[in-house]
Short mmCIF file of C-alpha atoms and ligand atoms in Angstrom, two decimals:
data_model
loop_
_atom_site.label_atom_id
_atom_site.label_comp_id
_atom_site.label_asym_id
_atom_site.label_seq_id
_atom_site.Cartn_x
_atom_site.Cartn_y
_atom_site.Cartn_z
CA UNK A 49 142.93 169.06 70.29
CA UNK A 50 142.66 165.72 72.03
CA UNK A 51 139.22 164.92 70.21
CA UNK A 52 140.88 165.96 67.01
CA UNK A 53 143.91 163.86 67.92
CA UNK A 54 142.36 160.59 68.76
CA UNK A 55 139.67 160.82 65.82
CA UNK A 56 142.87 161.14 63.41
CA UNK A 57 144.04 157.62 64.99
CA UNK A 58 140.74 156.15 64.49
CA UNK A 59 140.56 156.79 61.45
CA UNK A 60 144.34 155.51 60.61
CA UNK A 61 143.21 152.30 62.47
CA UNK A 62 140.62 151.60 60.26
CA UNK A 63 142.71 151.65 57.31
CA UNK A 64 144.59 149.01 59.38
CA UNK A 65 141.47 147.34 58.75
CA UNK A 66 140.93 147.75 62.98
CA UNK A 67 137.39 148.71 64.57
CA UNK A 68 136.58 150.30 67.60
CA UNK A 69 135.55 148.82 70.83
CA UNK A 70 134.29 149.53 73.91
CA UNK A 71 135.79 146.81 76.10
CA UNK A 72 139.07 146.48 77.03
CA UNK A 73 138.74 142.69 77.20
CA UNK A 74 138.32 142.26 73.53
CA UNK A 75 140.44 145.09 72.46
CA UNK A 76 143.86 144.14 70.24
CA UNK A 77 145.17 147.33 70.82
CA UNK A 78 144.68 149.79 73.10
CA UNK A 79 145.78 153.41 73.12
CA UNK A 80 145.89 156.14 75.61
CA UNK A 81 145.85 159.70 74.40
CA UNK A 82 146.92 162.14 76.93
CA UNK A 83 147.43 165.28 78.41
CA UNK A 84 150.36 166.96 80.35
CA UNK A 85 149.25 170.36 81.74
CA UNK A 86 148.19 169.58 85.19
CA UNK A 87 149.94 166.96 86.81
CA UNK A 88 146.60 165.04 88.35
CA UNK A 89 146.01 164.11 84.63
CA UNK A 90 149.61 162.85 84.36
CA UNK A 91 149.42 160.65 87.23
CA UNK A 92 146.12 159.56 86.09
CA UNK A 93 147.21 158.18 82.86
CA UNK A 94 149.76 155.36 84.90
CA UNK A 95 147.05 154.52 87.38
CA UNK A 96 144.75 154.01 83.86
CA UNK A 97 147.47 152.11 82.59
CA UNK A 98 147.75 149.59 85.39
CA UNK A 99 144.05 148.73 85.01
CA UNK A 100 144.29 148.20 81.33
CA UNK A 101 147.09 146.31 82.10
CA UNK A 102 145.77 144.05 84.19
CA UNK A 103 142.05 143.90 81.97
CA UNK A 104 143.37 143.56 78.33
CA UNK A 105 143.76 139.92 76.38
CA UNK A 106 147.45 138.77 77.14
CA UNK A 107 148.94 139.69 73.55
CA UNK A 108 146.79 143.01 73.05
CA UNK A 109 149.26 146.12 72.32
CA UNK A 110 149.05 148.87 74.81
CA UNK A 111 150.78 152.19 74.98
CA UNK A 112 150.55 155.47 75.72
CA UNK A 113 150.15 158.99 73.08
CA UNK A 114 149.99 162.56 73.48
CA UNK A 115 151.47 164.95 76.03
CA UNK A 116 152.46 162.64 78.46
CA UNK A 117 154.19 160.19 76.06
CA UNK A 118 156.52 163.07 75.22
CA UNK A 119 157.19 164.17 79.04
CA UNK A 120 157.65 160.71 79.75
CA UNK A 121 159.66 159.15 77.48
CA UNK A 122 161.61 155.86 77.71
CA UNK A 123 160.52 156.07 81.74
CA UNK A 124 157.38 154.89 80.98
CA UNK A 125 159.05 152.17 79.95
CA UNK A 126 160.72 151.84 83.25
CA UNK A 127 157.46 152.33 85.21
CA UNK A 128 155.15 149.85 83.17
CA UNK A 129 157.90 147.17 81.85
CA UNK A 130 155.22 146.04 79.46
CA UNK A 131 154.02 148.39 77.63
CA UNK A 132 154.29 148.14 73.83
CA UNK A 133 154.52 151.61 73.08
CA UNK A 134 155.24 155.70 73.52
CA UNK A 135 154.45 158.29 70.88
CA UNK A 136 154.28 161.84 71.60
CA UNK A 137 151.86 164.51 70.12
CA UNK A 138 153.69 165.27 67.11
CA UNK A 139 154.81 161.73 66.16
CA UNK A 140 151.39 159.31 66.73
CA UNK A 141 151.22 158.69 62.89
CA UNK A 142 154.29 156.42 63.68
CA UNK A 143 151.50 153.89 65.80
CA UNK A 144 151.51 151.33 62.39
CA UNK A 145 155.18 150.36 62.82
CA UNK A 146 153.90 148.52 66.43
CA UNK A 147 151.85 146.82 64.07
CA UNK A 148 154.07 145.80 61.72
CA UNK A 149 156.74 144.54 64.51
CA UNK A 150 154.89 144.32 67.44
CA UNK A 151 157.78 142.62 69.68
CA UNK A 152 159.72 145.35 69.65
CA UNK A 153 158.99 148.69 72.04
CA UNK A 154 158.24 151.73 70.04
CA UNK A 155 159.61 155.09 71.52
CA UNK A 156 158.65 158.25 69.50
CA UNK A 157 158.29 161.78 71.33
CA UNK A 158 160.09 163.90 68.63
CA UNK A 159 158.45 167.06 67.48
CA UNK A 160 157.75 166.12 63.75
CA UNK A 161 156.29 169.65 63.39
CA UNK A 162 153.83 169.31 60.73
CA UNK A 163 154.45 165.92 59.43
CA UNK A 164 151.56 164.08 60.75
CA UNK A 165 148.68 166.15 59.30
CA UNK A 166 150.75 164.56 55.62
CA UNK A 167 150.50 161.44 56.93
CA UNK A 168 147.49 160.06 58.40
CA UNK A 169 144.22 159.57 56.17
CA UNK A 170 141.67 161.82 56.49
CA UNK A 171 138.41 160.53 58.05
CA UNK A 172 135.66 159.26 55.64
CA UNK A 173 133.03 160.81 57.14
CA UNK A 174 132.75 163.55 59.42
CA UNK A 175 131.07 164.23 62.60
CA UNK A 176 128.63 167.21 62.67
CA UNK A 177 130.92 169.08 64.59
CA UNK A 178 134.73 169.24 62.75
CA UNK A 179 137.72 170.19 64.57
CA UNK A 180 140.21 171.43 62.30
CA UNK A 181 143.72 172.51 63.96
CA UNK A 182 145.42 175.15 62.26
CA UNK A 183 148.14 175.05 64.33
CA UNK A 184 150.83 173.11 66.32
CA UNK A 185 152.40 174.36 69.52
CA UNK A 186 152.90 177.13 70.93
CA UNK A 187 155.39 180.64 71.21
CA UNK A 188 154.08 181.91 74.30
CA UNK A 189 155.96 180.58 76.90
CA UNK A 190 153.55 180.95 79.62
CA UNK A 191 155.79 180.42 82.76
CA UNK A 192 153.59 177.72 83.99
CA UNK A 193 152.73 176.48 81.12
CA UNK A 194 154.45 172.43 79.83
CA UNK A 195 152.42 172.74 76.22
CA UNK A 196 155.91 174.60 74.49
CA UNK A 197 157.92 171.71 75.79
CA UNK A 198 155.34 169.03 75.04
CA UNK A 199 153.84 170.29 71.26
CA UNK A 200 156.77 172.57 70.37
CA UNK A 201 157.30 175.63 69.24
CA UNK A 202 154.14 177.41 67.02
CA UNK A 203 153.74 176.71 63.67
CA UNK A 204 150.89 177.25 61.53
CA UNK A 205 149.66 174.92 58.90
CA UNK A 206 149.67 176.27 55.33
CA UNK A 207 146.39 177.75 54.43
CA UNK A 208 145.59 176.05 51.26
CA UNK A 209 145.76 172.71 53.22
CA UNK A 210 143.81 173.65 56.17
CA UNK A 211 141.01 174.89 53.57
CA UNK A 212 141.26 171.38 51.78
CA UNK A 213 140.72 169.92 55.36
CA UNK A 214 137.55 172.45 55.44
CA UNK A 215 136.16 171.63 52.34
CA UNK A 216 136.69 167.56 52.64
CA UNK A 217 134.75 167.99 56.43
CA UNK A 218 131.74 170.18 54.68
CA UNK A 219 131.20 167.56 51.88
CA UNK A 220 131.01 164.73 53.87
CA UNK A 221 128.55 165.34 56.96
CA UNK A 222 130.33 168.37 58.73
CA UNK A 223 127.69 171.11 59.67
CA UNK A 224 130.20 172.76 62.22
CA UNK A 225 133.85 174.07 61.87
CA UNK A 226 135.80 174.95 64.92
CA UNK A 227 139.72 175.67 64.23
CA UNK A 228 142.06 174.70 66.84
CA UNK A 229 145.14 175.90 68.30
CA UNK A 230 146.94 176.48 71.64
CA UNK A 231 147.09 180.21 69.89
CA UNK A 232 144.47 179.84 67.25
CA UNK A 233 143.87 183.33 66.56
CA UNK A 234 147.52 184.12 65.89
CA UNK A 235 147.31 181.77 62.94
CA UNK A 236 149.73 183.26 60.38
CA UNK A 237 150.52 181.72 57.44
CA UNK A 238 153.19 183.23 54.63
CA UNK A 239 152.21 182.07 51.04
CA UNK A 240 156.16 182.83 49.65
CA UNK A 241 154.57 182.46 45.97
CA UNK A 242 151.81 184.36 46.04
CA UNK A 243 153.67 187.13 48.69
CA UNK A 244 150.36 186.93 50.74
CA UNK A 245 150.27 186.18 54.63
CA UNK A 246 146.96 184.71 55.69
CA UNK A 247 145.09 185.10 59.23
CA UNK A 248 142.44 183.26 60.75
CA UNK A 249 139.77 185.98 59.63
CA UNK A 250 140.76 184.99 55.59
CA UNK A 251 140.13 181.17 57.26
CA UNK A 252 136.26 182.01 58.39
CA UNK A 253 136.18 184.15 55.71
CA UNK A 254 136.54 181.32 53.17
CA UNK A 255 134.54 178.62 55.09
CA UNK A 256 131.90 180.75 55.52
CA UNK A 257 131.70 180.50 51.67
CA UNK A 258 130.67 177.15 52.13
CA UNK A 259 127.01 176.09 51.64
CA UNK A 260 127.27 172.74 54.03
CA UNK A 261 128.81 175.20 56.81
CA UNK A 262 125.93 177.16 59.06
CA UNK A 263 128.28 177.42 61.90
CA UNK A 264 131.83 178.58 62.91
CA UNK A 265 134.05 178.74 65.85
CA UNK A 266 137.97 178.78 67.09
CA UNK A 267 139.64 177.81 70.63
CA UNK A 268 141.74 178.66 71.99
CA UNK A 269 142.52 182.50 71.69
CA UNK A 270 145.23 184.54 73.42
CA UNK A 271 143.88 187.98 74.21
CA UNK A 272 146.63 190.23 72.66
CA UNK A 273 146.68 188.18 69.14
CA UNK A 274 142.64 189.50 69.19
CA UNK A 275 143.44 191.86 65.83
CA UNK A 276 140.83 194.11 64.42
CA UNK A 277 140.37 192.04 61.22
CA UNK A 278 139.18 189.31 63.67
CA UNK A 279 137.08 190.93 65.57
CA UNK A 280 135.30 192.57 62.47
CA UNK A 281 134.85 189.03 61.54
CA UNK A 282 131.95 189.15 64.75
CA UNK A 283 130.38 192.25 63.11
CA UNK A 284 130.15 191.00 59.23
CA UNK A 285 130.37 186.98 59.52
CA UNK A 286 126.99 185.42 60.66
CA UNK A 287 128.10 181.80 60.83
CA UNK A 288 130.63 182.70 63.84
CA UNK A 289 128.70 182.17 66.57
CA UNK A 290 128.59 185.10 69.54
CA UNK A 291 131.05 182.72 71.78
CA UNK A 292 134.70 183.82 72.55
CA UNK A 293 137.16 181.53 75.00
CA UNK A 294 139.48 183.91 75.75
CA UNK A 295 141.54 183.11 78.94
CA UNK A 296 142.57 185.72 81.06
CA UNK A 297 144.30 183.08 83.55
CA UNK A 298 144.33 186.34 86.64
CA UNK A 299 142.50 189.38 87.87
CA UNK A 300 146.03 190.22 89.27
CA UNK A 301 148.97 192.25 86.68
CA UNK A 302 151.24 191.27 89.11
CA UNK A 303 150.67 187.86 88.60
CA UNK A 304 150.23 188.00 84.79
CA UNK A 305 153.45 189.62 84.61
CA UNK A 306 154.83 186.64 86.79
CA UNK A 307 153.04 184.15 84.18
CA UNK A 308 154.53 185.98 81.21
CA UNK A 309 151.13 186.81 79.78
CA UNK A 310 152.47 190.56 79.00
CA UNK A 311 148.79 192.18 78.98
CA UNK A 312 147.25 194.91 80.79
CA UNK A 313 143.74 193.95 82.30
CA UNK A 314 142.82 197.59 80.53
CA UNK A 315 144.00 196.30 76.95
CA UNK A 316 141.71 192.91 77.73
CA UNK A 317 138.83 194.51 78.74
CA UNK A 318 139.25 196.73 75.78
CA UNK A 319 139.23 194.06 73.37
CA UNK A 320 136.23 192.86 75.49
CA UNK A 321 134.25 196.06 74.67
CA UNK A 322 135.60 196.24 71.06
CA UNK A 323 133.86 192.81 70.63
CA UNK A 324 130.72 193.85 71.84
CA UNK A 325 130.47 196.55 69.56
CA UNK A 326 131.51 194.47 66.95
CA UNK A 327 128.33 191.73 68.09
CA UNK A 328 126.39 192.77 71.10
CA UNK A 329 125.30 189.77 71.84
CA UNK A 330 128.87 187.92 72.03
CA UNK A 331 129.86 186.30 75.85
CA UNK A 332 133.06 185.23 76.95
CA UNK A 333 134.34 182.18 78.71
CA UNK A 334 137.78 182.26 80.07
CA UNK A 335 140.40 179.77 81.96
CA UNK A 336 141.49 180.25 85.14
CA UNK A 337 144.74 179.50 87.60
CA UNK A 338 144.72 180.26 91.24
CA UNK A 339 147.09 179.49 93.84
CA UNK A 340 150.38 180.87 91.41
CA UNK A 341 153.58 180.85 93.02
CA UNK A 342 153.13 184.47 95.43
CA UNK A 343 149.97 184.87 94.75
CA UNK A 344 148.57 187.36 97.09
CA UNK A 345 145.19 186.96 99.28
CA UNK A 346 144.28 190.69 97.01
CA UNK A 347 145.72 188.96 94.02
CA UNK A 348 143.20 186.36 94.23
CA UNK A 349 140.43 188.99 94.62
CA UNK A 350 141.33 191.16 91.58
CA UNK A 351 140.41 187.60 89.94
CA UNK A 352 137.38 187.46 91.53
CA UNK A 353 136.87 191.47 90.37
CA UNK A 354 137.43 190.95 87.12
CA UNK A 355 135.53 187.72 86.83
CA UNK A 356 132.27 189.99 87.51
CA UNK A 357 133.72 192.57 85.43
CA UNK A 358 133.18 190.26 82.43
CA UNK A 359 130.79 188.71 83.14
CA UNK A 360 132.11 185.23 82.01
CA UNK A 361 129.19 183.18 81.01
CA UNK A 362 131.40 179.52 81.56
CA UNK A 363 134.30 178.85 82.45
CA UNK A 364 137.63 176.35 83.20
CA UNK A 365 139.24 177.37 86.57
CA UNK A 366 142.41 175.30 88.35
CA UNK A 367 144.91 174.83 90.85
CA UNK A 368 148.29 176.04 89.75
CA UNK A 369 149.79 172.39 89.39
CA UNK A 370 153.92 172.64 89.15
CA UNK A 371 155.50 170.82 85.81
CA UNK A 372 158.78 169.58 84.89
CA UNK A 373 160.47 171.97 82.25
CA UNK A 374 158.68 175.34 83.38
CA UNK A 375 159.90 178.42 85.14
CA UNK A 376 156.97 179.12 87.59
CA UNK A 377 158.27 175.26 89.23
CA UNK A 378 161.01 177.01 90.02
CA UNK A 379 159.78 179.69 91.85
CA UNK A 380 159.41 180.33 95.44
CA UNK A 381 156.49 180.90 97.51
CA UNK A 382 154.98 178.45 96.02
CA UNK A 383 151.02 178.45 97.74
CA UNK A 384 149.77 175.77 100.28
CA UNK A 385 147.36 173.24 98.40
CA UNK A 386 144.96 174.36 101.57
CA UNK A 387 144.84 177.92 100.40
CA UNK A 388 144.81 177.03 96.63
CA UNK A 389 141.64 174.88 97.35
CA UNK A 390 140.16 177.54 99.22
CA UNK A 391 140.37 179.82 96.90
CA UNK A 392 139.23 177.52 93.78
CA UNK A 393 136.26 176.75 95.42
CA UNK A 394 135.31 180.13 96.26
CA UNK A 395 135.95 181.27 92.38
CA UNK A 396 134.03 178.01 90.82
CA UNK A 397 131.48 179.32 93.26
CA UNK A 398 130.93 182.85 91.50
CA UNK A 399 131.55 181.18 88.07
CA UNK A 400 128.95 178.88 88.34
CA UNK A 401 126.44 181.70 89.47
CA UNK A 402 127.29 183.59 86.94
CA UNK A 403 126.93 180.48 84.37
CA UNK A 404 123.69 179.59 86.03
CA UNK A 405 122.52 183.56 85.50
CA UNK A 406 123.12 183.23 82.24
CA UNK A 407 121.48 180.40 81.49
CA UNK A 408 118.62 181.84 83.02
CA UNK A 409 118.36 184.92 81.29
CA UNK A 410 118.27 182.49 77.88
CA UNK A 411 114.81 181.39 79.19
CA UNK A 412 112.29 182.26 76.75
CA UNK A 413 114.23 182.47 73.91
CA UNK A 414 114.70 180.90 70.65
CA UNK A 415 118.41 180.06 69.75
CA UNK A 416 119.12 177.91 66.12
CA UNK A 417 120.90 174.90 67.94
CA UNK A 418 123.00 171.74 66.34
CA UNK A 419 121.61 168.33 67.27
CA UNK A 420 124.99 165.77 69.13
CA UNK A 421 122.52 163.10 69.55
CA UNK A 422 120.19 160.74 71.74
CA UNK A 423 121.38 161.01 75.79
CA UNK A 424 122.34 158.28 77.63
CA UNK A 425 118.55 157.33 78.46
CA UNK A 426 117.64 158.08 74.82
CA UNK A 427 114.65 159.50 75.87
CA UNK A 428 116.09 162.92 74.64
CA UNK A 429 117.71 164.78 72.27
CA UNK A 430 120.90 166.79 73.40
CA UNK A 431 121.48 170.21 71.52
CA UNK A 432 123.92 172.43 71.66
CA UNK A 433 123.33 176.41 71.19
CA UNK A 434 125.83 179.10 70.18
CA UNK A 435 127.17 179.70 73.02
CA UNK A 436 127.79 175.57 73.85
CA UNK A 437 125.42 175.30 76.31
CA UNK A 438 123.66 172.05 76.29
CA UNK A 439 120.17 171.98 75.91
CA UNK A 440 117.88 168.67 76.14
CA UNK A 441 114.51 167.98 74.42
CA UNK A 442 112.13 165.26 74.42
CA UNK A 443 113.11 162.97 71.45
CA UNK A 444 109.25 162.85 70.81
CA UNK A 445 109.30 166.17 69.81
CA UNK A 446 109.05 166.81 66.29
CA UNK A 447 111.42 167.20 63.56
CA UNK A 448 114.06 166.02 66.08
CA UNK A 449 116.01 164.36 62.82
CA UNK A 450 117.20 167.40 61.72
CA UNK A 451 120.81 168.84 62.85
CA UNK A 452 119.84 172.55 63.19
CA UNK A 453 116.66 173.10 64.79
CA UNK A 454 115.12 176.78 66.03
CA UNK A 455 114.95 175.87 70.29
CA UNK A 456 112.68 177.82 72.92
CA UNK A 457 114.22 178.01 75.59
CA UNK A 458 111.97 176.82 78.74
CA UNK A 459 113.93 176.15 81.72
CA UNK A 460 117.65 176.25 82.94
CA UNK A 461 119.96 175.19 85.66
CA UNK A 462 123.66 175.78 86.13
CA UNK A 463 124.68 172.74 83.80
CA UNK A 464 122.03 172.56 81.04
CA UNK A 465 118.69 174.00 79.23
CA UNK A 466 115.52 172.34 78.26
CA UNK A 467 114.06 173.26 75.23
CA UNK A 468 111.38 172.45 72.96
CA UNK A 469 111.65 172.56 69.34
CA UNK A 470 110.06 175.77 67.31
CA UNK A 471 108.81 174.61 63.94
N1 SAH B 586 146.86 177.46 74.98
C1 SAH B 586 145.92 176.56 75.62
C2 SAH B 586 146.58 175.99 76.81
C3 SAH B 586 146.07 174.65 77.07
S1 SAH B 586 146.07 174.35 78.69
C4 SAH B 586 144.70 177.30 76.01
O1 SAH B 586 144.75 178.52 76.08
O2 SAH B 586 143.70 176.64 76.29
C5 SAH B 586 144.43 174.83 79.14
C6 SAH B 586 144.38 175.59 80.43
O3 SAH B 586 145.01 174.83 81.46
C7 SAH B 586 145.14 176.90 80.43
O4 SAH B 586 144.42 177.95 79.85
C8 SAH B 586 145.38 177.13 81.91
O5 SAH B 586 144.29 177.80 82.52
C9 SAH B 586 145.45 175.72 82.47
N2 SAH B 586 146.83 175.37 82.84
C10 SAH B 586 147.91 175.30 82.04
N3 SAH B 586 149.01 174.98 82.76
C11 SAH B 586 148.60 174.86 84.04
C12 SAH B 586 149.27 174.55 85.26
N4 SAH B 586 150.58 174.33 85.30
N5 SAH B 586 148.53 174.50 86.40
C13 SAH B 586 147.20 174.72 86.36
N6 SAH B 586 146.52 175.02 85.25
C14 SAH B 586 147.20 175.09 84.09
#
């Protein structure tokens, strides 16, 4: 959402007739785009600032977007006096009116709802890999969870204009669509007119349509909005690629029910089996919290239980991190950051040997995977395969120009493949 975000303000920029930089030194303005969940990143963002702060040319605008804009608010003000200005995640498309009167501070953190995808300019050209959101927000109400207070409540962007978004990405350079949301796959959008209510399946249904499209995804899904029609989609839609993010968060129902994630682990591990019939080859990644207020020394092992249960082939796992405006903050027995460390590294420690025994078992194979470019020593190419591993080969090889390339698999570690390409 973040890449999505700060591509959208690029591209705005340039209309301003702005171009990007690299250095801070030469920069006229300079905009951080942040996040809010954990509250490490928060605290990151004013350390960041006081660097740019003290780096940037003496009249360049600076100012904060995003999540923590809106939790913020006018005390960023108060925290870094000189700061030009403070636009939350719904409201960023107000950044020209800095420009246009840059003496005065700029405070925006209202949720606009849909109003910025009207107003900013759609990018020129698109990257390989297009990020559509379909969505704003979010209904859930996860009790640990700042997103509802930061991006609102869930709305869903009408379908006509998230297929023109589609279309305008496939004719100029995108190769990849992944739809975003905090909920993506409860997308649900009500055509009054036409008495029609469209899902995300009649989304990849329609950009699979599209010649310029060989590959589809969607992040991030909440396992009871996992309807039939969408998983079908696995079993009849080729483009969608065998590679689910479905967080389950805990092993524990106690602690889901404490989270206000109302599922059983039977009813996820049911839709986990329904998707492999649907696509037998499909894997899962999932997002993780440990250390939730009472969580239970056997709590944390019914996460570890159902982490091998699944199978998850890579994954995000964290420290529960209290935030303003959410019940679980509130709650007692809240767990010693000793304990919660403990037990993180003991779960990235499975995770990663499951992700590494994965990537293994892909070792000998040949997987159609999308070029992202030269690496840093631009002695290689870096690929990505359906299931977002990254995979290097030797720029030498062959045919390395072209975006989707047929890549045998010939070695693997826990991060990354190598691969050579299969003409
Ligand atoms: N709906 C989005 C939520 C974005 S936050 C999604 O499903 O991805 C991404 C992840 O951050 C969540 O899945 C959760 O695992 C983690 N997270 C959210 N709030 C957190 C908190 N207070 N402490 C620790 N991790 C948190």
């Amino acid at each position: 959402m973040n890449v999505y975000d700060g591509q959208r303000i690029a591209a705005m920029l340039e209309k301003h007739d702005f171009e990007q930089t690299d250095k801070i030194e030469e920069a006229d303005i300079i905009i951080l785009n942040t996040c809010a969940v954990r509250e490490k990143a928060t605290n990151k963002v004013f350390s960041a600032l006081g660097r740019v702060r003290r780096a940037k040319k003496p009249d360049a605008l600076f100012g904060i977007v995003g999540c923590v804009a809106r939790e913020a608010g006018a005390t960023a003000f108060q925290r870094i006096p000189d700061l030009n200005f403070v636009l939350g995640p719904q409201s960023y498309h107000k950044l020209p009116e800095i420009l246009k009167n840059p003496e005065t501070k700029l405070l925006n953190i209202d949720l606009t709802g849909l109003e910025k995808f009207d107003e900013l300019p759609r990018m020129e050209k698109s990257p390989a890999v297009a990020y559509i959101p379909i969505q704003e927000g979010c209904n859930h109400c996860c009790t640990y969870c700042i997103v509802p207070y930061t991006r609102g409540r869930e709305l869903s962007r009408p379908f006509k204009e998230v297929l023109h978004d589609t279309k305008h990405a496939a004719n100029t350079g995108a190769i990849e669509i992944c739809f975003l949301g905090q909920n993506v796959n409860g997308y649900k959008y009500t055509d009054e007119a036409k008495g029609k209510t469209y899902r995300l399946s009649d989304l990849i249904k329609e950009t699979a349509k599209l010649n310029n499209i060989k590959r589809i995804r969607f992040t991030s899904s909440y396992p009871t909005e996992m309807t039939d029609d969408l998983i079908d989609m696995f079993r009849t839609e080729p483009k969608l690629l065998p590679f689910l993010n479905m967080p389950i968060q805990s092993g524990s129902q106690n602690v889901l029910t404490r989270m206000n994630r109302p599922y059983t682990l039977n009813l996820y591990i049911d839709i986990v089996d329904k998707l492999k019939s649907a696509r037998p080859d499909i894997q899962i990644s999932s997002d993780f919290i440990v250390g939730f207020p009472g969580e239970t020394d056997s709590d944390f092992e019914q996460t570890m239980e159902i982490a091998k249960r699944i199978k998850y082939i890579n994954s995000y796992s964290f420290k529960y991190s209290p935030r303003p405006h959410t019940a679980a903050a509130l709650m007692k027995d809240q767990i010693p950051e000793s304990i919660k460390a403990e037990r993180l590294a003991k779960l990235d420690s499975y995770l990663n040997e499951l992700q590494r025994s994965f990537n293994e078992s892909c070792i000998g194979k040949t997987m159609e995977c999308l070029c992202e470019g030269p690496d840093k020593t631009g002695k290689h190419l870096v690929y990505r395969t359906p299931y977002m591993q990254q995979c290097i080969v030797n720029a030498t090889s062959p045919n390395c120009e072209k975006q989707l390339a047929n890549i045998r698999i010939t070695a693997a570690n826990k991060a990354s493949l190598r691969g050579e390409i299969v003409d």
